[in-house]
Amino acid sequence: MSKAWLRRWRGPLLWVALAVILAMLPLAAQLDSFWAHIVNEMAIYVILTMGMNLVMGYGGQINLAMGGLFGVGAYSTAIILLHKGSFPVAFVVSALLGTLVAALIGLPALRVRSHYLALVTLGLGIALDIIFTNWEAVTGGAIGLTSIPVAAIGTLQFDDDTKMSYLFLGVMLATLLIAAVFVHSRFGRNLKAMRDDLIAARAMGINVGIYQLTCFAFSGFYAGIAGSLYAVWLSYISPTSFDLNQSIFILAQTLVGGMGTLIGPVIGAILLVGLQQYLLSFGDLQLIIYGALIVVIVLVARGGVAGGLTALWQRLAGRARRGRKEIAMAPSTGERGAVASAAIGGTTGGSPTREERTGN
Amino acid sequence: MTGLLLVAQNIVGGLGIGCVYALIALGFSLIYRTMGLVNFAQGNLLMFGTYLGLTFYMGLLGLGKFSPFIAFLAGIILCGLIGIGLERLFRPLANLDLSYILVGTIGIGIMLDNIANHIWGSEGIVVPAPIANNEINVGGVRISPYIFIVMAMTVLLVIGLQLFLTRTNFGRGLRASAQDREIAACFGIPVNTMNAVAFAVGAGLAAAAGLLIAPMIYVNPAIGDSLGIKGFVAAIIGGLGDLPGAVIGGLLFGVIETVISGYISSSYTDLIAYLLLTVVLIVRPEGLLGARTVEKV
């Protein structure tokens, strides 16, 4: 019993331990406010990419309204705090509203897929941004909301970046933990079955619609939380932070890290936020280089960083296994095979045996 | 002004802007049909092509001024050349998941936007119309004569595209490789070249659309975003990959948008348009003209 339990949860437990260590590193390093600021930004994007990853990497849906949902969370928290509400209340309301709006946006997913779903969610995401811009009485219009109070829990004031980083990293860890439990549960396995073959999953008796909606709701939950943190982090929000570009930025981070893996989005968010900071010094050329790098990364590392690492690991492990069992199967050198296995985060190049490819 | 006249006015204006959407939608559909790839950088190509054409038309960057027609052609051709380059870059993406295509093409879009920012500046320019823009009055409906130029050029381009696709060997090869890549290749059709041509034509159409709409808007490096999305919406309404559908979708979207802004609210135009689109997609996901298909496992 306990052995089976251990075998099943060994992966996620190891992973969580790694995440905890990663999250503790910045705290242990006694960050100055400059670095704490960047770490906080990274934490916000890790939460966002994890939401994107749940809906895209695990659910096989596409959600380009992520930027708008992020805004729903941010505006909820900002408005509640500006009306003298407490931060814990604002935080919970943000998460719930994000969940609710995302579930509504996910409704079309029951009918349409692929490009069409991309377009619907993209349109609805922009629609949210239009509401932020035009509903001036509540959202402050194009100027946005300023001087949002700092987050406070009881007498605990998170009034500078270093203090905030405790809160942000803590929330980030909690969301990662939820995601890890979620994808390793029965629910998560059904979700992956649905992603890999919707019709077959339906034939196996999985209620596909519920799963699709839950995916969306989850992404909104994460976006709402991230938005709430964002509002108290900058103490200033405006509609431009929640437009289509934001959704694309989140999507790019998810892809760069590697979709459908737990560690991928973390890597992606840290890499791209870091890259953006670094490129600031290039001034005018910053975004040109940024765009070029995104294209290069998508073209070269199709499984993302996590996919590349998995491929490397499998290659090493596979070599060891081959040595023992002396499995010698004909190498498949066809371009199509290599592309296909790269796309699912498998081995690139070399000679992937059938065993390795089914191994992931 | 009576209600009927207002409707007529909105419809004429809507058809004018709809022509522009139709051209963008044609580019989306053509590229999707041949390569199976949605080029999300289409809007950014439009912006870039517009600036290229305007450089000749208005004598930007120290170039002399050229006649509107030559500038129009130059913009289309130069943008087409960029399209050929992009096809080579995107070739490996076509077999991949939609999200990779999305991020890859959008990455290119970010680059184009910021290169344009770098070259032409972000201030934006007012483009004079090539003909005197005195409104003419047709039975009480006030129409800007420039709209007719937009319509005429669109009709010319659509007819030209149709002739190219059905009457020339090149066009036939392009359609063949769109229908079945492998078999077309067996018959000696250079399918990759055909993809490049499709991309070039798509990019050229985007540039044409941008140059046609330029005198009606304030041109800046951000114009591609909303125009590109609206063109994509038009392509989807007509059924992605369906060329006549793209034209109809474009005109329809233009009219709907103008009527909404005329009657309901101009600041919520886009919002209503997107909600409408969502409804259309939920009711008829294959587009208004698309055939229903049953998905196989």
XYZ file of C-alpha atoms in Angstrom:
657
model
C 0.000 0.000 0.000
C 2.486 2.562 1.128
C 4.971 1.295 -1.420
C 2.490 1.728 -4.254
C 1.688 5.149 -2.914
C 5.348 6.046 -2.875
C 5.871 4.815 -6.420
C 2.966 6.834 -7.651
C 3.875 10.073 -5.931
C 7.661 9.785 -6.101
C 7.853 11.973 -9.212
C 5.760 14.853 -7.917
C 7.356 14.704 -4.468
C 10.841 14.982 -5.901
C 9.646 17.771 -8.050
C 8.032 19.654 -5.203
C 11.205 19.301 -3.159
C 13.147 20.806 -6.047
C 10.656 23.659 -6.348
C 10.863 24.378 -2.623
C 14.638 24.528 -2.793
C 14.474 26.821 -5.838
C 12.024 29.086 -4.068
C 14.134 29.197 -0.915
C 17.286 30.187 -2.793
C 16.252 33.802 -3.333
C 15.116 34.086 0.286
C 18.344 32.648 1.594
C 20.339 35.014 -0.603
C 18.923 38.072 1.217
C 17.874 39.855 -1.940
C 18.258 43.568 -2.331
C 15.162 45.331 -3.601
C 16.270 45.323 -7.255
C 16.587 41.568 -7.389
C 13.550 41.040 -5.212
C 11.561 43.068 -7.720
C 12.637 40.771 -10.545
C 12.069 37.628 -8.486
C 8.544 38.841 -7.735
C 7.884 39.395 -11.409
C 9.152 35.896 -12.129
C 6.868 34.441 -9.453
C 3.849 36.157 -11.043
C 4.733 34.762 -14.451
C 5.402 31.289 -13.091
C 1.834 31.252 -11.781
C 0.510 32.521 -15.106
C 2.449 30.017 -17.192
C 1.361 27.221 -14.891
C -2.246 28.181 -15.591
C -1.545 28.314 -19.312
C 0.225 24.986 -19.079
C -2.717 23.300 -17.369
C -5.108 24.358 -20.086
C -2.760 23.892 -23.060
C -0.120 21.394 -22.084
C -2.383 19.063 -20.140
C -5.827 19.895 -21.471
C -4.881 20.282 -25.130
C -7.067 23.399 -25.315
C -5.886 26.821 -26.309
C -6.525 29.890 -24.193
C -5.430 33.228 -25.571
C -7.576 35.151 -23.107
C -4.956 34.621 -20.402
C -3.892 38.288 -20.474
C -7.488 39.402 -20.027
C -8.058 36.955 -17.167
C -4.874 38.244 -15.558
C -6.491 41.670 -15.783
C -9.698 40.433 -14.151
C -7.649 39.386 -11.132
C -5.644 42.594 -11.056
C -8.645 44.901 -11.359
C -10.630 42.965 -8.745
C -7.872 43.276 -6.187
C -7.158 46.900 -7.052
C -10.798 47.940 -6.808
C -11.375 46.121 -3.520
C -8.207 47.528 -1.958
C -9.022 51.043 -3.151
C -12.392 50.695 -1.433
C -10.653 49.849 1.825
C -11.199 46.119 1.539
C -8.647 43.752 3.070
C -6.057 41.962 0.951
C -7.057 38.363 1.826
C -10.622 39.123 0.722
C -9.402 40.777 -2.467
C -7.107 37.835 -3.172
C -9.904 35.281 -2.826
C -12.329 37.362 -4.873
C -9.702 37.740 -7.615
C -9.123 34.007 -7.780
C -12.849 33.240 -7.834
C -13.712 35.887 -10.414
C -10.837 34.689 -12.597
C -12.178 31.150 -12.340
C -15.700 32.211 -13.173
C -14.801 34.372 -16.181
C -12.455 31.683 -17.493
C -15.174 29.068 -17.266
C -17.437 31.358 -19.289
C -14.682 31.880 -21.867
C -14.198 28.113 -21.933
C -17.819 27.501 -22.915
C -17.081 27.801 -26.662
C -14.421 25.098 -26.192
C -17.287 22.653 -25.937
C -18.075 23.399 -29.565
C -14.956 24.587 -31.352
C -11.306 23.597 -31.389
C -7.861 24.393 -32.767
C -7.660 27.639 -34.789
C -11.244 28.424 -34.052
C -10.835 28.095 -30.321
C -7.667 30.175 -30.568
C -9.629 32.879 -32.293
C -12.599 32.788 -29.928
C -10.436 33.017 -26.832
C -8.289 35.664 -28.490
C -11.394 37.691 -29.300
C -12.824 37.330 -25.811
C -9.455 38.252 -24.294
C -9.418 41.429 -26.354
C -13.040 41.999 -25.377
C -12.005 41.954 -21.702
C -9.284 44.476 -22.455
C -11.809 46.684 -24.262
C -13.993 46.589 -21.158
C -11.017 47.596 -18.980
C -10.349 50.526 -21.306
C -13.907 51.762 -21.690
C -15.651 51.125 -18.375
C -14.134 54.298 -16.957
C -16.283 54.624 -13.855
C -14.922 51.374 -12.447
C -11.584 50.703 -14.129
C -10.286 54.230 -14.581
C -10.278 53.859 -18.361
C -7.060 53.999 -20.350
C -5.208 55.647 -17.470
C -5.969 52.745 -15.158
C -5.920 52.662 -11.378
C -3.139 54.267 -9.374
C -1.872 54.210 -5.787
C -3.251 50.797 -4.976
C -2.597 50.118 -1.260
C 0.052 47.568 -0.304
C -0.916 44.036 0.577
C -1.434 43.479 4.282
C -2.443 40.362 6.156
C -3.510 41.406 9.639
C -0.709 43.620 10.896
C 1.790 42.157 8.438
C 2.561 44.795 5.791
C 4.141 43.695 2.510
C 5.315 47.191 1.703
C 8.614 46.573 -0.074
C 9.823 44.109 -2.677
C 11.855 42.014 -0.271
C 8.892 41.497 2.037
C 6.649 40.880 -0.934
C 8.935 38.166 -2.208
C 8.063 36.024 0.852
C 4.390 36.335 0.045
C 4.841 35.869 -3.712
C 7.114 32.858 -3.490
C 4.841 31.298 -0.903
C 1.800 31.722 -3.125
C 3.781 30.468 -6.108
C 4.781 27.316 -4.226
C 1.211 26.684 -3.182
C -0.036 26.998 -6.755
C 2.710 24.695 -8.011
C 1.781 22.168 -5.369
C -1.860 22.297 -6.421
C -0.837 21.802 -10.039
C 1.402 18.849 -9.154
C -1.363 17.114 -7.230
C -3.864 17.950 -9.933
C -1.968 16.461 -12.865
C -1.029 13.299 -11.000
C -4.538 12.612 -9.837
C -7.117 10.542 -11.652
C -8.508 13.785 -12.975
C -5.147 14.734 -14.483
C -4.732 11.359 -16.135
C -8.149 11.600 -17.725
C -7.231 15.073 -18.854
C -4.124 13.797 -20.616
C -6.145 11.038 -22.248
C -8.489 13.699 -23.528
C -5.597 15.802 -24.825
C -4.071 12.903 -26.718
C -7.280 11.733 -28.321
C -10.502 13.516 -27.613
C -12.781 11.096 -29.415
C -11.163 7.989 -27.951
C -11.325 9.527 -24.479
C -14.985 10.218 -24.963
C -15.513 6.652 -26.112
C -13.850 5.455 -22.894
C -16.544 7.214 -20.917
C -14.713 10.390 -19.940
C -17.060 13.346 -19.738
C -14.995 15.528 -22.026
C -17.008 18.704 -21.582
C -16.524 18.839 -17.808
C -12.783 18.364 -18.240
C -12.499 21.080 -20.864
C -14.357 23.549 -18.701
C -12.366 22.611 -15.608
C -9.142 23.248 -17.512
C -10.268 26.706 -18.411
C -11.524 27.373 -14.909
C -8.139 26.331 -13.535
C -6.262 28.644 -15.879
C -8.530 31.478 -14.767
C -7.935 30.604 -11.122
C -4.199 30.927 -11.672
C -4.541 34.082 -13.734
C -6.733 35.624 -11.030
C -4.165 34.872 -8.342
C -1.332 36.217 -10.471
C -3.361 39.337 -11.235
C -4.029 39.929 -7.571
C -0.309 39.789 -6.816
C 0.456 41.997 -9.817
C -1.855 44.748 -8.560
C -0.151 44.979 -5.162
C 3.290 44.487 -6.704
C 3.206 47.553 -8.978
C 0.457 49.439 -7.082
C -0.527 50.710 -10.517
C -2.434 48.951 -13.312
C -3.605 49.971 -16.767
C -5.274 48.094 -19.641
C -2.068 47.834 -21.696
C -0.733 45.207 -19.274
C -3.594 42.857 -20.080
C -3.777 42.933 -23.854
C -3.147 40.244 -26.439
C 0.619 40.747 -26.193
C 0.466 39.691 -22.567
C -1.292 36.447 -23.531
C 1.316 35.832 -26.200
C 4.133 36.542 -23.768
C 2.689 33.969 -21.363
C 2.228 31.483 -24.192
C 5.816 32.019 -25.330
C 7.110 31.356 -21.815
C 5.081 28.175 -21.602
C 6.381 26.957 -24.952
C 9.977 27.892 -24.268
C 9.911 26.010 -20.994
C 8.115 23.018 -22.422
C 4.386 22.424 -22.389
C 2.882 19.474 -20.625
C 5.644 19.243 -18.038
C 5.488 20.621 -14.529
C 8.951 22.129 -14.443
C 8.728 23.594 -17.954
C 6.673 26.702 -17.248
C 8.871 27.542 -14.269
C 11.962 27.463 -16.468
C 10.215 29.348 -19.264
C 8.972 32.140 -17.036
C 12.330 32.591 -15.328
C 14.198 32.551 -18.649
C 12.002 34.981 -20.553
C 11.472 37.442 -17.699
C 15.212 37.361 -17.097
C 15.888 37.795 -20.797
C 13.574 40.768 -20.966
C 15.388 42.407 -18.062
C 18.730 41.742 -19.667
C 17.640 43.093 -23.046
C 16.556 46.394 -21.478
C 20.132 47.545 -21.862
C 19.838 47.267 -25.651
C 17.357 50.143 -25.738
C 15.688 50.467 -29.104
C 16.816 47.086 -30.371
C 15.438 45.264 -27.319
C 12.211 43.995 -28.826
C 13.728 43.154 -32.202
C 16.215 40.840 -30.517
C 13.461 39.507 -28.298
C 11.240 38.587 -31.247
C 14.138 36.968 -33.066
C 15.070 34.896 -30.010
C 11.504 33.648 -29.609
C 11.466 32.514 -33.237
C 14.826 30.811 -32.865
C 13.788 29.035 -29.670
C 10.544 27.801 -31.231
C 12.391 26.602 -34.332
C 15.265 24.935 -32.518
C 13.943 23.627 -29.211
C 10.491 22.407 -30.075
C 9.904 20.479 -26.888
C 11.036 23.518 -24.932
C 13.857 23.450 -22.434
C 12.135 20.755 -20.383
C 11.619 18.680 -23.538
C 15.290 19.030 -24.386
C 16.314 17.935 -20.905
C 13.925 14.964 -21.060
C 15.357 13.970 -24.416
C 18.881 14.177 -23.050
C 17.937 12.150 -19.984
C 16.239 9.488 -22.070
C 19.186 9.289 -24.380
C 21.545 8.686 -21.490
C 19.163 6.312 -19.741
C 18.405 4.571 -23.024
C 22.058 4.034 -23.742
C 22.552 2.408 -20.366
C 19.498 0.246 -20.852
C 20.581 -0.771 -24.339
C 23.937 -1.814 -22.971
C 22.253 -4.156 -20.491
C 19.517 -5.625 -22.591
C 21.277 -5.356 -25.938
C 18.208 -4.205 -27.692
C 19.206 -3.392 -31.205
C 16.412 -2.049 -33.241
C 16.716 -0.451 -36.623
C 17.322 3.260 -36.198
C 14.575 5.371 -37.635
C 16.385 8.211 -39.311
C 13.409 9.568 -41.203
C 12.899 13.277 -40.820
C 9.246 12.802 -40.000
C 10.038 10.482 -37.120
C 12.556 12.882 -35.673
C 10.147 15.790 -35.926
C 7.342 13.794 -34.372
C 9.403 12.661 -31.446
C 10.789 16.138 -30.967
C 7.288 17.505 -30.894
C 6.277 15.216 -28.069
C 9.406 16.015 -26.170
C 11.173 12.800 -27.105
C 14.624 12.119 -28.473
C 15.944 14.362 -31.175
C 18.401 12.842 -33.584
C 20.264 9.721 -32.626
C 18.357 6.497 -32.924
C 15.219 6.462 -30.835
C 14.112 2.910 -30.208
C 10.489 2.091 -29.924
C 10.868 1.418 -26.233
C 12.244 4.864 -25.503
C 9.609 6.615 -27.450
C 6.766 4.943 -25.660
C 8.652 5.430 -22.415
C 7.565 9.000 -21.953
C -31.210 62.291 -42.230
C -33.803 59.593 -42.459
C -33.208 56.094 -41.145
C -33.013 54.477 -44.553
C -30.357 56.887 -45.773
C -28.307 56.238 -42.665
C -28.490 52.512 -43.322
C -27.388 53.064 -46.932
C -24.542 55.268 -45.794
C -23.380 52.701 -43.268
C -23.546 49.904 -45.809
C -21.502 51.784 -48.398
C -18.903 52.735 -45.803
C -18.915 49.186 -44.475
C -18.366 47.729 -47.931
C -15.386 50.043 -48.395
C -13.664 48.935 -45.192
C -14.917 45.415 -45.859
C -12.913 45.341 -49.098
C -9.780 45.899 -47.046
C -10.734 43.103 -44.630
C -11.467 40.876 -47.620
C -7.943 41.355 -48.986
C -6.384 40.524 -45.618
C -8.677 37.511 -45.242
C -7.665 36.305 -48.717
C -4.032 36.347 -47.628
C -4.832 34.303 -44.513
C -6.899 31.792 -46.443
C -4.446 31.396 -49.306
C -1.522 30.687 -46.990
C -3.613 28.389 -44.830
C -4.815 26.460 -47.833
C -1.394 25.881 -49.317
C 0.706 25.444 -46.192
C -1.815 24.554 -43.509
C -0.301 27.353 -41.455
C -2.072 30.361 -39.986
C 0.275 33.275 -40.423
C -0.388 35.398 -37.369
C 2.199 37.884 -38.586
C -0.145 38.843 -41.429
C -1.179 42.050 -39.668
C 2.428 42.997 -39.058
C 3.266 42.262 -42.701
C 0.406 44.557 -43.617
C 1.882 47.342 -41.525
C 5.357 46.786 -42.939
C 4.098 46.669 -46.526
C 2.148 49.853 -45.924
C 5.248 51.650 -44.725
C 7.267 50.307 -47.663
C 4.681 51.599 -50.127
C 4.334 54.929 -48.328
C 8.087 55.375 -48.439
C 7.774 55.680 -52.208
C 4.454 57.508 -52.202
C 5.321 60.193 -49.686
C 9.055 60.264 -50.180
C 9.892 59.106 -46.658
C 13.516 58.323 -45.712
C 14.754 60.872 -48.238
C 13.435 59.009 -51.258
C 11.773 61.017 -53.996
C 8.010 60.944 -54.366
C 6.572 58.494 -56.848
C 3.143 58.235 -58.392
C 0.558 56.475 -56.183
C 0.293 53.566 -58.577
C 4.024 52.856 -58.685
C 4.236 53.192 -54.901
C 1.310 50.770 -54.544
C 3.029 48.186 -56.758
C 6.381 48.710 -55.046
C 4.820 48.133 -51.626
C 3.139 44.935 -52.806
C 6.238 43.545 -54.485
C 8.639 44.353 -51.649
C 6.251 42.907 -49.087
C 5.887 39.804 -51.277
C 9.660 39.381 -51.219
C 9.612 39.502 -47.416
C 6.871 36.874 -47.593
C 9.140 34.568 -49.589
C 11.804 34.904 -46.933
C 9.301 34.167 -44.180
C 8.061 31.026 -45.930
C 11.562 29.576 -45.809
C 11.719 30.360 -42.110
C 8.312 28.896 -41.321
C 8.635 25.742 -43.426
C 9.608 23.574 -40.440
C 6.727 25.008 -38.413
C 3.952 23.918 -40.755
C 3.867 20.332 -39.437
C 3.797 21.359 -35.805
C 1.169 22.088 -33.241
C -0.827 25.292 -33.604
C 0.729 26.874 -30.529
C 4.214 26.704 -32.052
C 2.990 28.297 -35.264
C 1.298 30.947 -33.175
C 4.357 31.876 -31.172
C 6.748 31.527 -34.128
C 4.766 33.776 -36.427
C 4.017 36.223 -33.638
C 7.728 36.386 -32.846
C 8.249 37.510 -36.436
C 5.434 40.001 -35.938
C 7.165 41.513 -32.892
C 10.333 41.852 -34.955
C 8.577 43.525 -37.889
C 6.777 45.949 -35.555
C 9.947 47.042 -33.892
C 12.005 47.194 -37.047
C 9.331 49.527 -38.415
C 9.531 51.525 -35.191
C 13.271 51.746 -35.654
C 13.169 52.807 -39.311
C 10.100 55.017 -39.546
C 9.570 56.027 -35.919
C 6.521 55.441 -33.780
C 4.901 58.870 -34.205
C 2.565 57.925 -37.020
C 1.832 59.783 -40.242
C -1.178 61.271 -41.963
C -1.427 60.002 -45.521
C -3.063 62.260 -48.127
C -5.533 60.546 -50.432
C -4.327 60.228 -54.030
C -7.468 61.990 -55.287
C -9.283 65.067 -54.055
C -11.409 63.886 -51.165
C -14.597 65.939 -51.519
C -17.606 63.997 -50.414
C -20.073 63.396 -53.192
C -23.791 63.210 -52.638
C -25.694 60.346 -54.248
C -29.374 60.775 -53.510
C -28.689 62.058 -50.023
C -26.026 59.476 -49.191
C -22.690 61.164 -48.640
C -19.815 59.115 -49.956
C -16.116 59.789 -50.014
C -14.979 59.119 -53.598
C -11.849 57.407 -52.337
C -14.046 54.468 -51.244
C -14.682 53.742 -54.900
C -10.972 53.505 -55.574
C -10.653 51.038 -52.702
C -13.503 48.986 -54.120
C -12.193 49.118 -57.678
C -8.672 48.097 -56.676
C -10.070 45.258 -54.559
C -12.166 43.969 -57.449
C -9.129 44.167 -59.738
C -6.935 42.304 -57.259
C -9.529 39.595 -56.608
C -10.091 39.057 -60.334
C -6.340 39.043 -60.898
C -5.875 36.449 -58.164
C -8.651 34.307 -59.568
C -7.153 34.438 -63.088
C -3.721 33.639 -61.682
C -5.038 30.625 -59.783
C -7.163 29.168 -62.583
C -5.558 30.257 -65.842
C -1.816 30.089 -65.318
C 0.318 26.990 -64.923
C 1.787 28.463 -61.795
C -1.620 28.985 -60.260
C -2.752 25.499 -61.172
C 0.376 24.061 -59.601
C -0.332 26.070 -56.489
C -3.841 24.714 -56.211
C -2.626 21.186 -56.890
C -0.031 21.344 -54.135
C -2.633 22.823 -51.796
C -4.917 19.883 -52.472
C -2.359 17.113 -52.073
C 1.270 17.868 -51.446
C 2.659 14.397 -52.073
C 0.799 13.711 -55.297
C 1.550 17.174 -56.616
C 5.233 16.538 -55.906
C 4.989 13.215 -57.806
C 3.767 15.129 -60.836
C 6.857 17.275 -60.710
C 5.339 20.351 -59.126
C 7.911 22.111 -56.911
C 5.699 22.246 -53.827
C 8.062 24.328 -51.731
C 8.264 26.945 -54.442
C 4.484 26.932 -54.556
C 4.335 27.565 -50.820
C 6.721 30.460 -51.256
C 4.520 31.879 -54.004
C 1.427 31.524 -51.825
C 3.220 33.306 -49.003
C 4.403 36.052 -51.335
C 0.898 36.571 -52.727
C -0.556 36.575 -49.208
C 1.973 39.159 -48.052
C 1.375 41.220 -51.195
C -2.366 41.213 -50.557
C -1.739 42.389 -46.999
C 0.413 45.257 -48.275
C -2.282 46.173 -50.806
C -4.912 46.202 -48.065
C -2.763 48.404 -45.832
C -1.946 50.854 -48.613
C -5.595 51.116 -49.610
C -6.735 51.888 -46.090
C -3.786 54.186 -45.295
C -5.464 57.483 -46.330
C -8.488 56.605 -44.198
C -6.554 56.055 -40.961
C -3.599 57.381 -39.026
C -0.667 55.163 -40.015
C 1.616 53.974 -37.210
C 3.492 50.732 -36.474
C 0.565 49.409 -34.416
C -2.046 49.450 -37.185
C -1.358 45.837 -38.087
C -2.629 44.409 -34.810
C -6.305 45.169 -35.057
C -6.461 45.012 -38.871
C -4.783 41.605 -38.838
C -7.178 40.219 -36.245
C -10.185 41.575 -38.116
C -8.939 40.085 -41.366
C -8.518 36.758 -39.602
C -12.029 37.017 -38.212
C -13.277 37.650 -41.755
C -11.384 34.608 -43.026
C -12.929 32.461 -40.299
C -16.424 33.773 -40.994
C -16.015 32.726 -44.602
C -14.436 29.416 -43.647
C -10.642 29.395 -43.310
C -9.026 28.317 -46.592
C -12.085 29.197 -48.654
C -11.172 32.036 -51.049
C -14.640 33.221 -52.148
C -15.653 32.835 -48.507
C -12.835 35.159 -47.463
C -14.143 37.925 -49.710
C -17.711 37.510 -48.500
C -16.555 37.254 -44.888
C -14.554 40.465 -45.252
C -17.434 42.444 -46.742
C -19.852 41.070 -44.167
C -17.581 41.898 -41.263
C -16.981 45.405 -42.597
C -20.697 46.119 -42.882
C -21.522 44.623 -39.483
C -18.777 46.625 -37.831
C -19.832 49.901 -39.405
C -23.487 49.360 -38.603
C -22.650 48.574 -34.978
C -20.536 51.693 -34.593
C -23.240 53.744 -36.313
C -26.106 52.540 -34.157
C -24.836 51.242 -30.860
C -21.476 52.504 -29.682
C -18.188 53.256 -31.336
C -16.015 52.428 -28.322
C -17.588 48.997 -27.942
C -17.535 48.169 -31.687
C -14.737 45.654 -31.400
C -16.272 44.070 -28.318
C -19.586 43.476 -30.061
C -17.846 42.261 -33.202
C -15.890 39.657 -31.221
C -18.945 38.517 -29.303
C -20.775 38.144 -32.599
C -17.888 36.146 -33.946
C -18.028 33.850 -30.919
C -21.686 33.231 -31.574
C -21.054 32.538 -35.268
C -18.302 30.096 -34.420
C -20.393 28.268 -31.863
C -23.321 27.955 -34.231
C -21.327 27.252 -37.397
C -17.704 26.407 -36.536
C -16.885 25.618 -40.178
C -17.683 29.159 -41.298
C -20.708 30.425 -43.122
C -19.783 28.780 -46.413
C -17.822 25.795 -45.135
C -19.060 22.256 -45.527
C -19.778 20.270 -42.397
C -17.380 17.407 -41.827
C -17.391 14.427 -39.543
C -14.144 13.961 -37.685
C -12.459 10.588 -37.896
C -10.454 8.994 -35.113
